[in-house]
XYZ file of C-alpha atoms in Angstrom:
517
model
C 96.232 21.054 23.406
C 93.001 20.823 25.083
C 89.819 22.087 23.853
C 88.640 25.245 25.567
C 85.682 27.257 25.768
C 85.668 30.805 25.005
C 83.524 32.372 27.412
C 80.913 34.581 24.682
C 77.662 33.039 24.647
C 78.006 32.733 20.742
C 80.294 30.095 21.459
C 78.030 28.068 24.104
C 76.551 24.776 22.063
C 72.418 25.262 22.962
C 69.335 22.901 22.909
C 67.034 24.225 20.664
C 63.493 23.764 19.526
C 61.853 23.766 16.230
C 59.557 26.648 16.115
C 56.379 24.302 15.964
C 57.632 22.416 19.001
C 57.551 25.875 21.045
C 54.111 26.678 19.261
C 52.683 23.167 20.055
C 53.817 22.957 23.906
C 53.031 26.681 24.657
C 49.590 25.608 24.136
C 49.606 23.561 27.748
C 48.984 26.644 29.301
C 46.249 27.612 27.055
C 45.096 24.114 27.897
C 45.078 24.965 31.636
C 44.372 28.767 31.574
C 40.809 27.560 30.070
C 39.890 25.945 33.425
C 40.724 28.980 35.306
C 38.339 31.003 33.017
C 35.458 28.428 34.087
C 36.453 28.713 37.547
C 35.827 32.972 38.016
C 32.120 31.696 37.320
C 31.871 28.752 39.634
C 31.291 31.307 42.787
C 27.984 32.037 40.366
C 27.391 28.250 40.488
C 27.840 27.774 44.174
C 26.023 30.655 44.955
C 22.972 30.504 42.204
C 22.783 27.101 41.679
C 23.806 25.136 44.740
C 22.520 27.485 47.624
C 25.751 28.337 49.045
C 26.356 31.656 50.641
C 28.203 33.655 48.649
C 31.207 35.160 51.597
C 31.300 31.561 52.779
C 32.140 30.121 49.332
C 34.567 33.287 48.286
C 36.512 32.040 51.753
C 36.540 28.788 51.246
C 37.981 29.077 47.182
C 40.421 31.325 48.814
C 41.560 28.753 51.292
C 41.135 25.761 48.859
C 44.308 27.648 46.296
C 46.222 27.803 49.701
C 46.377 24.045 50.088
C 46.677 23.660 46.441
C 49.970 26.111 47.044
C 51.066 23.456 49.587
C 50.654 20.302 47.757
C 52.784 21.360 44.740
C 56.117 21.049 46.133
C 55.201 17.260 46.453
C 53.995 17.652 42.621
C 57.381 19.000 42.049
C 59.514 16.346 43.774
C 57.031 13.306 41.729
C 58.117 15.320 38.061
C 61.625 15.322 39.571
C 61.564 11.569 40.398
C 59.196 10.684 37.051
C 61.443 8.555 34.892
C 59.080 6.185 32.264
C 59.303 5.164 28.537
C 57.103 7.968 27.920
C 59.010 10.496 29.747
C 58.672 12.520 32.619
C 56.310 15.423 31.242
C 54.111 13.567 29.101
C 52.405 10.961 31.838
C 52.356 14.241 34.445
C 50.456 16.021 31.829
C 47.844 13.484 30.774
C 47.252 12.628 34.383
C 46.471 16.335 35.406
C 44.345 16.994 32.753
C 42.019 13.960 33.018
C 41.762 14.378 37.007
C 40.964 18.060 36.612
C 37.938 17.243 33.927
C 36.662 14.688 35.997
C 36.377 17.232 38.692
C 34.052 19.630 36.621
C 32.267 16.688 35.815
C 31.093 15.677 39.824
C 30.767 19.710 40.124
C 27.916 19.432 37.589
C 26.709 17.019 39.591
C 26.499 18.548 43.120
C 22.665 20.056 41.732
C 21.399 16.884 41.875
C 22.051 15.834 45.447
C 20.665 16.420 48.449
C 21.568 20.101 50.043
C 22.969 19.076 53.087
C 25.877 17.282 51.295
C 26.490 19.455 48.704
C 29.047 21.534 50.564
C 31.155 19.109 52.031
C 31.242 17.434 48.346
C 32.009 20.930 47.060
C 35.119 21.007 49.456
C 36.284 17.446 48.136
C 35.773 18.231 44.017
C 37.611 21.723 44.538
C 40.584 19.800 46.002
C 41.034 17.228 43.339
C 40.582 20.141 40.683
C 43.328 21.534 42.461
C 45.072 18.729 42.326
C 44.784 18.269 38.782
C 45.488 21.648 37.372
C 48.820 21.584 39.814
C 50.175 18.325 37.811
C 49.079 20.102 34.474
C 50.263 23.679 35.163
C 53.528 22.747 36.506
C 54.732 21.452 33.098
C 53.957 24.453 31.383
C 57.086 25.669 33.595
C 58.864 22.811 34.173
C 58.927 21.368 30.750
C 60.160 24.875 28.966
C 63.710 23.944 30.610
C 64.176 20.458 28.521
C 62.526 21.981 25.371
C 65.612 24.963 24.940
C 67.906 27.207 26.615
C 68.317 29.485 23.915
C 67.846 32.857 25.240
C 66.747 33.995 22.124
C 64.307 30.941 21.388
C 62.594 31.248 25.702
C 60.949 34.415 25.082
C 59.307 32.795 21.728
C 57.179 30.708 24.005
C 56.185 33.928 25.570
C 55.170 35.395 22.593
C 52.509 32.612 21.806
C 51.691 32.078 25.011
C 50.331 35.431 25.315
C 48.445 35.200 21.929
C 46.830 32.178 23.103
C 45.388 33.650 26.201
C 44.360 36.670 24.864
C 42.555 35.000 22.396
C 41.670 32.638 24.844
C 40.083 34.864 27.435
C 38.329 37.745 25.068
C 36.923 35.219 22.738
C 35.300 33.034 25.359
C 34.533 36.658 27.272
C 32.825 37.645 23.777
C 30.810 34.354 23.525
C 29.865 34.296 27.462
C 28.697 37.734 27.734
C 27.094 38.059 24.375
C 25.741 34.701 23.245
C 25.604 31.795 26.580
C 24.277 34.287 28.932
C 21.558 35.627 27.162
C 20.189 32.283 25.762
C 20.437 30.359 29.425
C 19.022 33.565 30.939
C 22.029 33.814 32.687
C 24.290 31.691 34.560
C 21.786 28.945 35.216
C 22.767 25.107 35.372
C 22.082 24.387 31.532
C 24.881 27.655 31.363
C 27.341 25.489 33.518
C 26.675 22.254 31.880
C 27.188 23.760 28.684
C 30.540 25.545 29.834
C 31.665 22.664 31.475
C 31.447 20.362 28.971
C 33.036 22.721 26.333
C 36.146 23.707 28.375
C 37.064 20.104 29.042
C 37.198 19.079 25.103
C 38.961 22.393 24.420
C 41.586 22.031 26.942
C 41.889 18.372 26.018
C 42.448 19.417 21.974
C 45.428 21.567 23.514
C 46.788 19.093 25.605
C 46.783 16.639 23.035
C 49.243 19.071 20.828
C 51.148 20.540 23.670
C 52.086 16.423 24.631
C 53.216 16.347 20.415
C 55.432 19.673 20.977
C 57.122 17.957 24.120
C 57.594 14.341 22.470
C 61.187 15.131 21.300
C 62.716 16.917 24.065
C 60.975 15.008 26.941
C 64.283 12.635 26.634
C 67.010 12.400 29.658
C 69.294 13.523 27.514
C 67.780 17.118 27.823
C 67.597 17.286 31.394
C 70.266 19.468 33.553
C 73.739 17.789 32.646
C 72.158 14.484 31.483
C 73.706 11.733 32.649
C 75.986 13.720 35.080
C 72.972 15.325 36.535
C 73.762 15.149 40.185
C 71.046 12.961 42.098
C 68.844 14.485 44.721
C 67.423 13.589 47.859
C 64.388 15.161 49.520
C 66.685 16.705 52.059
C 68.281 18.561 49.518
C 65.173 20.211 48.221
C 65.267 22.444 51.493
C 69.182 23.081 50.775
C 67.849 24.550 47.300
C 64.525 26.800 48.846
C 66.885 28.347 51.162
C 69.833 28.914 49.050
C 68.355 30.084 45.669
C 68.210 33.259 46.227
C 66.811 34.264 42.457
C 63.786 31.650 43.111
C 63.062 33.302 46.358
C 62.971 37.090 45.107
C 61.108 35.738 41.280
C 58.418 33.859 42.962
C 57.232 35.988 45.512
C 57.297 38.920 43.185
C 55.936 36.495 40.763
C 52.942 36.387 43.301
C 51.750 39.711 43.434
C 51.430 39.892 39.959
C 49.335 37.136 39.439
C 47.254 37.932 42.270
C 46.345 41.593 40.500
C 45.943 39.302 37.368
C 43.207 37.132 39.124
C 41.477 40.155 40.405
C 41.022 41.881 36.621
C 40.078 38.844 35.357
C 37.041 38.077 38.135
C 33.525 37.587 36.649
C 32.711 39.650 39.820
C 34.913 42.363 39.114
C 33.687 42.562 35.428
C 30.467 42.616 35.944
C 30.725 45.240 38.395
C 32.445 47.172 36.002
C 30.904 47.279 33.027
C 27.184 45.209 34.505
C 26.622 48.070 37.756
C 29.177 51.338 36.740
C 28.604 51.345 33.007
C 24.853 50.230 32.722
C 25.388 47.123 29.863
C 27.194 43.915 30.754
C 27.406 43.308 27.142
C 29.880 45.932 26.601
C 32.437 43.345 28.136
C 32.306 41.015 25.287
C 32.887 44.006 22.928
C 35.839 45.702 24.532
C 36.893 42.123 24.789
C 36.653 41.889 20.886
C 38.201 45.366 20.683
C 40.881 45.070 23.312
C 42.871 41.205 21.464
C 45.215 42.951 19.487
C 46.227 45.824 22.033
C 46.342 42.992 24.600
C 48.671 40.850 21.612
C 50.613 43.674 20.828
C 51.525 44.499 24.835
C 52.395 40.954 25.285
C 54.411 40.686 22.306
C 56.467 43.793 22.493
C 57.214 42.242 26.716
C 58.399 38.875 24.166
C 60.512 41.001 22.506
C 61.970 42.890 24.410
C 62.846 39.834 26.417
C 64.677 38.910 23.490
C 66.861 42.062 23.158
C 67.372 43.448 26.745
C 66.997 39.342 28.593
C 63.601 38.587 30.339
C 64.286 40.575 33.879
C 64.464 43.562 31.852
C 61.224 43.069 30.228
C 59.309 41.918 33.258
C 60.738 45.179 35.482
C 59.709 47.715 32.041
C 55.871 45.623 31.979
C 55.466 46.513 35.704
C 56.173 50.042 35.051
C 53.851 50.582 32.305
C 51.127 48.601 34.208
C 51.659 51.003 37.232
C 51.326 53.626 34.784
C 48.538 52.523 32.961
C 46.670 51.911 36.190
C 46.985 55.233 37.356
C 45.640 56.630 34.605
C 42.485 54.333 34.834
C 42.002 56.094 38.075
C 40.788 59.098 36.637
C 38.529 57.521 34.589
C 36.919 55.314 36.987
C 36.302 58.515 39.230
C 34.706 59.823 36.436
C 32.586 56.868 35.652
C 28.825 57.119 35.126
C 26.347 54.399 33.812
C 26.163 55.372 29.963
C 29.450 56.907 29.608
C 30.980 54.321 27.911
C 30.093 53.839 24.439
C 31.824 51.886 21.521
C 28.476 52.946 19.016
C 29.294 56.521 19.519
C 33.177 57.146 20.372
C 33.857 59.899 22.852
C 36.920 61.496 24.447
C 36.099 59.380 27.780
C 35.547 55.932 25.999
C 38.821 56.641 23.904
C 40.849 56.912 27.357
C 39.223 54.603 29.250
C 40.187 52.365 26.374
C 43.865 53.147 25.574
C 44.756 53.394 29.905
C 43.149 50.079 30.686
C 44.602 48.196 28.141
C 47.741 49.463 29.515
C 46.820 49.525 32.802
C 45.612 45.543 32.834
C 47.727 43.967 29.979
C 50.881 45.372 30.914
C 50.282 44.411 34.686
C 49.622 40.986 33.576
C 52.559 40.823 31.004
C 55.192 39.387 33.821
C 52.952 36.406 34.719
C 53.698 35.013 31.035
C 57.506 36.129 31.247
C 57.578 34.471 34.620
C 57.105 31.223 33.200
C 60.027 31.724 30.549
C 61.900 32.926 34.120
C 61.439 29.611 35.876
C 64.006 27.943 33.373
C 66.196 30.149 33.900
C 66.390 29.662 37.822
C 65.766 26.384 37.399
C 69.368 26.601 34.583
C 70.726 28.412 37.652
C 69.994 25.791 40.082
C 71.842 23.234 37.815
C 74.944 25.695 37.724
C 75.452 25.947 40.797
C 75.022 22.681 42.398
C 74.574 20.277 39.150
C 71.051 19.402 40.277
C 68.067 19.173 37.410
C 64.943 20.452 39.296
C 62.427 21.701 37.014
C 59.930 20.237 38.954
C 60.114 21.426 42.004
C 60.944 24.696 40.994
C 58.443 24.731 38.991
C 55.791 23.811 41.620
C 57.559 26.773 44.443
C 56.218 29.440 41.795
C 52.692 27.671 41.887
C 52.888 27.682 45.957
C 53.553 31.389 46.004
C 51.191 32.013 42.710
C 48.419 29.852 44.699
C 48.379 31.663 47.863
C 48.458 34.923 46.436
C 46.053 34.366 43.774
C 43.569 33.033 46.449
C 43.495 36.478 48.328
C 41.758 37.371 45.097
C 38.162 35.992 45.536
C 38.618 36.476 49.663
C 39.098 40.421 49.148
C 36.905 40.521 46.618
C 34.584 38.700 49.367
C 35.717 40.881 51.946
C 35.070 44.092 49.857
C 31.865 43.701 48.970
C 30.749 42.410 52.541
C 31.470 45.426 53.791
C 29.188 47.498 51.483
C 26.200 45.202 52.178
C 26.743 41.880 49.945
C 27.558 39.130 52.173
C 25.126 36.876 51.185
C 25.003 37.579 47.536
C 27.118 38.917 44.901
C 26.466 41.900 42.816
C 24.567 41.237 39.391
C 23.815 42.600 36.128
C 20.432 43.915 37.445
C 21.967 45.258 40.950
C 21.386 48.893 40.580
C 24.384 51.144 40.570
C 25.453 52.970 43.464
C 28.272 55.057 44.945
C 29.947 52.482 47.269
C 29.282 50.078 44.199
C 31.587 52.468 42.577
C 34.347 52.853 45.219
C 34.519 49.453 45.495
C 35.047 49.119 42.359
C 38.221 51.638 42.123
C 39.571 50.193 45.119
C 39.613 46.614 43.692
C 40.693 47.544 40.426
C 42.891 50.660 41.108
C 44.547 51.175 44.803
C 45.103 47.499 45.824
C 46.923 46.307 42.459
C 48.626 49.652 42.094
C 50.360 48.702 45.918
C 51.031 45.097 45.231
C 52.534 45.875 41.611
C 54.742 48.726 43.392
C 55.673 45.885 45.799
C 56.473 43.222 43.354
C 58.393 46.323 41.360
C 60.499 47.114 44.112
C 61.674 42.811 44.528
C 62.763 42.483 41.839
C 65.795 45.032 42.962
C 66.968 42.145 44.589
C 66.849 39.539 41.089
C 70.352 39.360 39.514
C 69.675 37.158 35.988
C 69.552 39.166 33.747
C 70.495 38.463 30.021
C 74.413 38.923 31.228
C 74.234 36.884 33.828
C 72.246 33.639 32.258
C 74.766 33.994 29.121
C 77.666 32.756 31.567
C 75.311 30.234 33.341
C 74.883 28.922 29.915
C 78.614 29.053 29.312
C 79.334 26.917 32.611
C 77.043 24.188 31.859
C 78.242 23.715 28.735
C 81.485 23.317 30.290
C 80.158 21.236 32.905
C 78.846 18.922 30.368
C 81.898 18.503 28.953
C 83.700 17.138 32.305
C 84.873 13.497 32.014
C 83.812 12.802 35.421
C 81.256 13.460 38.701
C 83.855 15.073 41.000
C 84.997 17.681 38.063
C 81.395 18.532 37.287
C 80.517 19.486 41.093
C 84.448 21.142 41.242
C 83.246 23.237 38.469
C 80.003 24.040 40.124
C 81.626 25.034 43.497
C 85.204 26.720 42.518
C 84.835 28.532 39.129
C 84.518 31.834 39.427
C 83.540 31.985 35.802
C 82.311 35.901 35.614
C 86.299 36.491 35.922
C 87.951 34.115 33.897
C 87.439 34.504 29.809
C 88.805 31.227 28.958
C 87.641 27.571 31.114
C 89.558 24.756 30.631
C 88.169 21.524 31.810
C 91.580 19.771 32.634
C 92.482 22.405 35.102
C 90.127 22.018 37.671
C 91.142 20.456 40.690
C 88.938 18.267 43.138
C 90.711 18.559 45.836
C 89.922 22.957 45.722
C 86.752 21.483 46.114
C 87.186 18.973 48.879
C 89.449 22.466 50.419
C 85.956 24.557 50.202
């Protein structure tokens, strides 16, 4: 009798992770998300430092994550074609990380050259940082598809993930805000060279553990079908962007989120907040301190509940509560005088402001962590339905759309703020505070993520894996592994109709149904 697969997902056979292999790798995007945190303050570098104009520069960032968004398809078809003795994460990894802290090394260096050069140089050293953090980043997502499939282990790496940026961006908010400023005197070159310097041994500690977690797993064995992973040419990558429809619908809804993401977490933005409409700049390194384990908890109970109810229903529930939460801020930032917020003596309008922004923000941002969990499950899709392994380049289609949407960030920002009078310059800590300072404000924080979240809410109408559906993807590629041959695996892929059949049995399938279709 032959050996068939019942079609529960108890019965599937999974690849999973130790728990310290998750926590180790998870930290990648800690490793990565630390150079994006030095980069909301490099417009105050090019602008403070290096004599740049400040729209011009805000423009030109904007335009530089555009052609980053384009060059990582090619970064996704060089992981899919990486095959070494040391695997095809591990050299990707080390190679981005190295490039990218060379990059803020020549940055540092643009002060001591000659004005007249300094902007085209600018232009070259943002384009290899982009280059860098592409080959980097793109494992975070790619890599999470070799290292499990559990559906109950994915949403782990979620879980740490968002503990490690929360940490990651309050603490260094704390220690920017409250000790580096004040002793430079404010973001002066010693302040950059000091940043700099600090962010590229961090991120290279994390790397260093995230390349242990991945050792294991970043085998053959664990990629798509192994060795009856169907081989792919670069004509086929356009067969996959046009017919996967959950990548299509994830990744641009994907975008919008991380766009509102970038602009929360702009040292513009913050120091517009708290710097112009609250009166004390400092206050942002002490809501920072006071807002890590509301911003934990949010990000853990989206883990979780990815772990119950499967990650689409997490991500849709997040962008509800963020819409909520953000509407709520409204009133508060309406109401918003320099002085009104105080954390020394606690008030009915601090306690608010508090409780909706931590919604309002945290909740918003929730889905850009899930998304990354997501990507293995489209990219689990992919190999379903056509026996192809392409974490890469799936991987790298979310960082297009996540690029060009999180670039709009510092260009409306730009474009904001031009049209209230700072074209040249960007708002400080000692600009004085003003109504259209204010509006600005609540348009930037309020009324443009509020539209793109209901946007990105209403896409995701259109994403069909949820925790059902990805239990009998799992099924069929466990039975797909289990094929003696090519020509069965891709006659499984094509002919099964597996979401009506309780019972697959390998023998059964016929080629030539395939060869029919």
């Amino acid at each position: 009798m032959e050996k068939r697969v019942d079609k529960r997902i108890e019965d599937v056979t999974y690849n999973r992770a130790k728990f310290w292999q998750i926590l180790l790798f998870s930290l990648n995007n800690a490793s990565t998300n630390i150079y994006l945190m030095a980069f909301t303050f490099v417009t105050y570098l090019s602008t403070g430092v290096l004599g740049l104009t400040a729209l011009f520069v805000s423009q030109l960032m904007g335009y530089v994550r555009i052609f980053d968004g384009f060059i990582d398809p090619t970064i996704g078809v060089l992981i899919d074609k990486t095959d070494t003795k040391f695997g095809k994460y591990r050299p990707i990894l080390v190679l981005g990380n190295v490039i990218t802290a060379i990059s803020l090394i020549l940055m540092l260096g643009l002060q001591n050259l000659d004005e007249g050069i300094r902007m085209p140089l600018f232009l070259v050293i943002l384009i290899i940082h982009k280059i860098g953090y592409s080959l980097q980043q793109t494992i975070t997502k790619a890599g999470q598809v070799a290292l499990t499939n559990d559906p109950k282990q994915r949403p782990i790496f979620n879980m740490i993930d968002g503990i490690a940026t929360t940490l990651l961006f309050t603490g260094s908010q704390i220690f920017i805000s409250g000790s580096m400023v004040p002793r430079h005197g404010g973001f002066t070159a010693s302040f950059f060279t000091e940043l700099f310097l600090g962010v590229i041994i961090i991120s290279a500690i994390l790397a260093i553990l995230a390349i242990v977690g991945i050792w294991e797993k970043d085998n053959k064995k664990y990629f798509g079908l192994g060795d009856k992973t169907q081989e792919t040419s670069l004509k086929d990558y356009w067969k996959v962007i046009k017919g996967n429809q959950p990548l299509k619908v994830l990744s641009i809804s994907a975008a919008f989120v991380k766009f509102v993401s970038q602009l929360f977490g702009d040292s513009v933005l913050v120091v517009m907040l708290y710097g112009i409409l609250f009166g004390d700049y400092a206050l942002s390194g002490q809501m920072s301190l006071l807002l890590i384990l509301p911003g934990i908890l949010v990000n853990l109970g989206a883990a979780q509940i990815a772990r119950r109810k499967g990650l689409r229903f997490a991500y849709v529930t997040a962008l509800q509560v963020g819409i909520f939460g953000l509407v709520g801020l409204a009133y508060f930032l309406f109401r918003a005088e320099p002085g009104m917020l105080s954390l020394t003596s606690l008030n009915l309008f601090t306690i608010g402001f508090f409780i909706t922004y931590t919604l309002g923000r945290y909740a918003s941002s929730a889905p850009s962590g899930l998304v990354l969990t997501m990507g293995a499950d489209i990219t689990d899709y992919e190999t379903s339905v056509s026996g192809r392994y392409l974490s890469g380049m799936i991987g790298t289609i979310f960082s297009l759309t996540d690029s060009i949407a999180s670039s709009f960030a510092p260009m409306v920002i730009g474009f904001v703020l031009a049209g209230i009078g700072f074209g040249k310059e960007y708002p400080t800590v000692e600009t004085a505070y003003s109504t259209d300072l204010k509006m600005a404000t609540i348009i930037l924080m309020i009324v443009i993520p509020v539209v793109t979240l209901s946007l990105s809410l209403f896409l995701m109408k259109f994403y069909n894996l949820d925790q059902e559906e990805m239990a009998r993807i799992q099924e069929k590629i466990h039975v797909m592994k289990a094929a003696k041959d090519e020509e069965r695996v891709m006659a499984i892929a094509k002919n099964v109709p597996l979401t009506d059949m309780d019972y697959v049995d390998v023998k059964q399938y016929k080629v030539d149904q395939y060869d029919e279709k």
